[in-house]
XYZ file of C-alpha atoms in Angstrom:
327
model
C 50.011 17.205 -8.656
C 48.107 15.787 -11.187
C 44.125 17.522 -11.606
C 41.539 15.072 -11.449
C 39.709 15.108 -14.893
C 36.486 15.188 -12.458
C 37.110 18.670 -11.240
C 35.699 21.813 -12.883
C 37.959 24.370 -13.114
C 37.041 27.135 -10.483
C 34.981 24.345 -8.429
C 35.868 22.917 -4.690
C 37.019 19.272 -5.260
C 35.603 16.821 -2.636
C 38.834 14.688 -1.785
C 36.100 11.682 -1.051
C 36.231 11.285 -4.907
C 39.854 10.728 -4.598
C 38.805 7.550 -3.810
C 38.714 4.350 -6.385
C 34.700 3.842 -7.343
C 34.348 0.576 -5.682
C 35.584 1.587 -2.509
C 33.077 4.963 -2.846
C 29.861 2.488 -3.291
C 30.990 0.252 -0.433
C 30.791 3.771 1.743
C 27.702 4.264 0.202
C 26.186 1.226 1.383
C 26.970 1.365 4.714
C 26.081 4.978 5.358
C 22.801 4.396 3.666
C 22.233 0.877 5.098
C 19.008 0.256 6.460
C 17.665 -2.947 8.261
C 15.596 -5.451 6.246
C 12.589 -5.696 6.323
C 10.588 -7.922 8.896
C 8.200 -10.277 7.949
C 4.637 -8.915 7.055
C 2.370 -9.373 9.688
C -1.105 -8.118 11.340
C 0.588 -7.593 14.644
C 3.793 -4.966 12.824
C 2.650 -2.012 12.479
C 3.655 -0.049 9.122
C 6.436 1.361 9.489
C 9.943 2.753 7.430
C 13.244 2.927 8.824
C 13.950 6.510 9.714
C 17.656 7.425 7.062
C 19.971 9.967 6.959
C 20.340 11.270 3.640
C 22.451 13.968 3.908
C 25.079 12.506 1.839
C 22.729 13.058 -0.988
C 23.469 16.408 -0.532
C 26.751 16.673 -1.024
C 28.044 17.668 -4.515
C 26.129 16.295 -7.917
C 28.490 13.740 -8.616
C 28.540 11.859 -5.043
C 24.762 12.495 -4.868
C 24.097 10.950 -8.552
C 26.587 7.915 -7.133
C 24.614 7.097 -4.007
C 21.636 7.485 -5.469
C 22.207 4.530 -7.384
C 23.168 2.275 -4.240
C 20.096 4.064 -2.357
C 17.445 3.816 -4.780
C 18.775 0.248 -6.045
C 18.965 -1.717 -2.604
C 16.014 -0.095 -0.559
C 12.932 -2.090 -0.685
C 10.573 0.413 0.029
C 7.008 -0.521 1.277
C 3.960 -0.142 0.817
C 0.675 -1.298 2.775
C -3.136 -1.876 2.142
C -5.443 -2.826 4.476
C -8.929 -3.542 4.817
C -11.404 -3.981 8.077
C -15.012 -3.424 8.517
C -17.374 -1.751 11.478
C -20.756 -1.804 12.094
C -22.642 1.578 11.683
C -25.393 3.026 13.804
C -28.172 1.897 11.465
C -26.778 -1.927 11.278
C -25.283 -1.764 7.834
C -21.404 -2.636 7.468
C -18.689 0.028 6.838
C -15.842 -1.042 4.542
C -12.365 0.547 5.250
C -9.775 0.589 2.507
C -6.093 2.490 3.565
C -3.056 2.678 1.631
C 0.126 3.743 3.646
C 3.653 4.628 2.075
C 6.155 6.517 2.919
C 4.576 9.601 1.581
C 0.971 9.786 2.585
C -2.062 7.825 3.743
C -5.035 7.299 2.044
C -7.918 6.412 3.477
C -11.479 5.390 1.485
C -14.646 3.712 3.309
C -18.103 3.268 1.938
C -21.485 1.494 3.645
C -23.887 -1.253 2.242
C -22.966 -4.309 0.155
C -23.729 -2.321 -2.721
C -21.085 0.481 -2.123
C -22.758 3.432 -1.189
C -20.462 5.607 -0.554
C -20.589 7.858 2.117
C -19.128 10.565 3.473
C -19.665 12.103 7.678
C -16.881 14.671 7.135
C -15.447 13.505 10.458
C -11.545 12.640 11.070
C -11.321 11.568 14.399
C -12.533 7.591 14.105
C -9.045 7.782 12.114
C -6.271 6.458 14.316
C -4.062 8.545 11.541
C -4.759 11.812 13.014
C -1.779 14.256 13.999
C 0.514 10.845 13.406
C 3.934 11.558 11.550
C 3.721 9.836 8.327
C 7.694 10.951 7.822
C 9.719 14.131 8.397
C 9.978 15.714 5.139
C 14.015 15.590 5.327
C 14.407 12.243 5.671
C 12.915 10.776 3.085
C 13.037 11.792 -0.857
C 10.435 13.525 -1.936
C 7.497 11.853 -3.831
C 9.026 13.162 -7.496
C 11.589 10.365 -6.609
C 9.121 7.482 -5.863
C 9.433 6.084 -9.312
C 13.770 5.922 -8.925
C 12.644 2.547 -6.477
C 13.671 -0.756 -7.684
C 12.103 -2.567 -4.774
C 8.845 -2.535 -3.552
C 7.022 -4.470 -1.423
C 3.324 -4.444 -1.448
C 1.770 -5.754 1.916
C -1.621 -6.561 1.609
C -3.501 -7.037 5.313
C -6.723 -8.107 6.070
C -8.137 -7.441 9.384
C -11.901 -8.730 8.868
C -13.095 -11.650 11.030
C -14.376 -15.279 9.552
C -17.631 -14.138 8.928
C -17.470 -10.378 7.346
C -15.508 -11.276 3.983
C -19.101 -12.528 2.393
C -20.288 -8.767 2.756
C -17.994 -6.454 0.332
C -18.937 -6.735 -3.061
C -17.280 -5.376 -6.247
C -16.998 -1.729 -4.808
C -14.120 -2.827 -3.120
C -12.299 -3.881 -5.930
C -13.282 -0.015 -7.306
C -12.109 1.166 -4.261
C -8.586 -0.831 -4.709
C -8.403 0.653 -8.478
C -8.133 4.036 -7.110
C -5.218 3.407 -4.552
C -3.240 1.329 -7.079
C -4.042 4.536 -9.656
C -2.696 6.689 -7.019
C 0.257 4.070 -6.283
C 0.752 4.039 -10.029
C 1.686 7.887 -9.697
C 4.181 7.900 -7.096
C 6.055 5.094 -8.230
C 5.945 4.374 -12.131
C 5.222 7.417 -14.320
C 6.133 8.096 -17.366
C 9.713 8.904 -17.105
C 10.550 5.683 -15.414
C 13.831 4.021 -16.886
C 13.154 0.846 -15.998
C 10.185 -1.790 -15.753
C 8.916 -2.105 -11.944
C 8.498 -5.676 -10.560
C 5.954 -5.540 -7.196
C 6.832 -8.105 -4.636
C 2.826 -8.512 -2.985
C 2.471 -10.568 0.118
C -0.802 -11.433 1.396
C -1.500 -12.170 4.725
C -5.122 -11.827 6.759
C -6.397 -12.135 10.379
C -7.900 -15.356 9.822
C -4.945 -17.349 8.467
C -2.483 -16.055 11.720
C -0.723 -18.840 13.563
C -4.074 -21.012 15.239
C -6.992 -18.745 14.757
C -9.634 -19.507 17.594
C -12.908 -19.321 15.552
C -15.599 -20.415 17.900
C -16.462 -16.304 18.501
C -17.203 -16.266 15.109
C -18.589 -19.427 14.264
C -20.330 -20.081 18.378
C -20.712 -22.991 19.855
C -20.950 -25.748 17.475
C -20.344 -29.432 19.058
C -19.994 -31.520 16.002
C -15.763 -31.319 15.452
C -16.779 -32.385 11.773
C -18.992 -29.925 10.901
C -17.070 -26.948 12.690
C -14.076 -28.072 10.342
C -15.940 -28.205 6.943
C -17.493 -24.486 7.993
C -13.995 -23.502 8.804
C -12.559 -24.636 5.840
C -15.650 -23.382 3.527
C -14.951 -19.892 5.286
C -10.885 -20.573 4.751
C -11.815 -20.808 0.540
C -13.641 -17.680 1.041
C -11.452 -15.609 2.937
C -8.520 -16.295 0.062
C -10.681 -15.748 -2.528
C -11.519 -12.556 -1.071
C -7.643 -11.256 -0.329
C -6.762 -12.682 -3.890
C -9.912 -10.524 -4.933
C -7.520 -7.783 -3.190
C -4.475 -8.667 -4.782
C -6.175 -8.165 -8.630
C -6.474 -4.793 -8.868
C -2.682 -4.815 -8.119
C -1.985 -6.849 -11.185
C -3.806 -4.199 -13.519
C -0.852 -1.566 -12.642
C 1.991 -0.559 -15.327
C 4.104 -3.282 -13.804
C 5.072 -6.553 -13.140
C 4.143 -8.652 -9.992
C 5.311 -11.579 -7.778
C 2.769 -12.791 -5.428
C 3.385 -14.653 -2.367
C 0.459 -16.196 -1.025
C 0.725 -18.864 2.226
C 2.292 -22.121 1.169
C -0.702 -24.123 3.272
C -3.433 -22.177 1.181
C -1.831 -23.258 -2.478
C -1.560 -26.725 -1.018
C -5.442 -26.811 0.317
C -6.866 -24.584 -2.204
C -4.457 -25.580 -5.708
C -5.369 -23.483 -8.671
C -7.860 -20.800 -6.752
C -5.178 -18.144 -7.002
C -5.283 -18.269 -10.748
C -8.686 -19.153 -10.903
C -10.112 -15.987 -8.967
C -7.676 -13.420 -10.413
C -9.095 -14.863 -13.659
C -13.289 -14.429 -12.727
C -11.700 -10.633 -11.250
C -10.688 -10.010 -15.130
C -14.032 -11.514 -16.427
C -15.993 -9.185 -13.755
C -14.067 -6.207 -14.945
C -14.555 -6.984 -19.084
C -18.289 -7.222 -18.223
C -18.277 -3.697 -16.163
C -18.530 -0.569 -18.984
C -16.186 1.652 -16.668
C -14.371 -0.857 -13.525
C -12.890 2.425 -12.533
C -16.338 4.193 -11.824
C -17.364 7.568 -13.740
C -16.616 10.890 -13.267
C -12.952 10.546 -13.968
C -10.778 7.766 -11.273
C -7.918 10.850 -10.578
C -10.027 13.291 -8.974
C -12.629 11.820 -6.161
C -16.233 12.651 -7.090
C -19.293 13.677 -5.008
C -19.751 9.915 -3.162
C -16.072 9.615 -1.797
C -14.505 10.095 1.352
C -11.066 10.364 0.947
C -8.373 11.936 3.008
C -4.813 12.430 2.470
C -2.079 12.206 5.291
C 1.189 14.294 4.599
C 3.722 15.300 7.447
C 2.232 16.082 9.902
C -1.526 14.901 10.118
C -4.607 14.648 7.480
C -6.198 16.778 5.636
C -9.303 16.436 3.597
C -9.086 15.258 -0.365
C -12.117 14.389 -2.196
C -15.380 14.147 -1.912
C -16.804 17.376 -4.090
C -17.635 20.881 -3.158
C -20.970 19.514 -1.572
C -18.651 17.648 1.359
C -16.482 20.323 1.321
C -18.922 22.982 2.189
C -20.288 20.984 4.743
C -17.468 20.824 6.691
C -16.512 23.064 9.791
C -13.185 24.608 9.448
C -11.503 22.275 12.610
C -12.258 19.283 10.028
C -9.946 20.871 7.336
């Protein structure tokens, strides 16, 4: 018998690589299939298919093969949401989270102004003690930037009314998860230029939103449909407002907004992500001082990994605040 130029003398010989290529990457695909992708949508929860990798584990040529099926047909995603609460003292707290595979991060700040804000308190986190993904079954965050396909879902859970209240803190706010994103899924040694597939979608665009609790009881059909469109325009020029700090990332971007708001709004897309850029020329540092990496004093930032959260950022003056069941 022949020996297969593949072999190292003295090493085992898998007889799987016996196999012609073509028929090898076929395998690959179906034992590292995984189900598309369902539409993006308030009501689906995030969520990543649960794989078994363990063929990745085989020998260093078959792992090197599927790799390149794996990392070059997954569409791996990634979500970020925003919603708002009242606080005790009537002022309006933002929430900002951004889920992937690897971790949650969550950021929230008070006032129009951005205050931020920290009450060293986990538990009005519905993240708590939730599985984010068991570490072998999913590659480790080194291999984030071997993706091809990402999908960023952006979700908007604010009512009619609330999207007039953020300011440009949010847009801060976004700048640190897309400088975090930017870590785990195009550094330096990436091969390749990454293309971001975004899709927008927000609580008040679902299928027939009811708006009367937000807008009350207004009689005249023709003025509750201008104040419902007026509110419409402001709503998508808020999630666009979302979108931009998306589009300052080392990559390039495809953004899928609703068909029905490019018909009744044409241009505002553009239009906004343009005034974000202006905004951001104007600002002396868009990405706040006191470095954008590391959280300073003000934030309130904490970091799901396996198995639950622990705390992040927000300086040794939060930290030492804390009680140790908050760690």
């Amino acid at each position: 018998m022949t020996s297969n130029p593949q072999q190292q003398p003295g090493a085992s010989f898998n007889p799987f690589l016996r196999l012609p290529r073509e028929l090898r990457d076929e395998i690959y695909k179906c034992v590292l299939h995984t189900p598309g992708l369902s539409p993006a949508s308030l009501t689906e929860p995030y969520k990543f298919p649960s794989l078994n990798l363990s063929i990745l584990r085989v020998n260093k040529q078959i792992s090197a093969e599927a790799s390149e099926i794996f990392y070059g047909t997954t569409v791996l995603p990634i979500r970020i949401s925003r919603s708002d609460a009242p606080s005790k003292d009537g002022d309006t707290i933002h929430y900002i989270s951004q889920e992937t595979p690897w971790d949650i991060l969550c950021y929230r700040y008070r006032g129009k102004d951005g205050n931020l804000y920290s009450p060293n308190n986990t538990v009005m986190f519905s993240y708590q003690n939730e599985f984010i993904h068991p570490d072998d079954a999913f590659p480790a965050t080194a291999y984030g930037n071997r993706f091809r396909k990402i999908r960023i879902e952006i979700s908007d859970h604010r009512k009619l009314l609330d999207v007039q209240k953020a300011g440009f803190t949010t847009m801060k706010l976004l700048l640190l998860a897309v400088d975090r994103l930017a870590s785990l899924i195009s550094t330096a040694d990436r091969d390749e230029r990454l293309t971001l597939e975004i899709c927008a979608f927000s609580r008040v665009f679902d299928k027939d939103p009811d708006f009367k609790e937000d807008l009350g009881s207004i009689s005249d059909k023709t003025i509750y449909n201008e104040l419902v469109k007026m509110y419409r325009e402001r709503v998508y020029k808020e999630l666009v407002e979302t979108i931009w700090p998306l589009t300052k990332g080392p990559w390039e971007y495809t953004i899928h907004a609703p068909e029905a708001l490019k018909t009744e709004f044409p241009g505002l897309l553009e239009e906004t992500l343009g005034m974000c850029d202006g905004v951001a020329n104007k600002e002396k540092n868009p990405r706040m001082e006191g470095g954008w990496k590391e959280p300073t004093t003000g934030w309130d930032v904490w970091l799901g990994w396996g198995k639950g959260l622990r705390y992040v950022g927000g300086g040794a003056k939060e930290i030492d605040s804390m009680n140790e069941d908050d760690l």
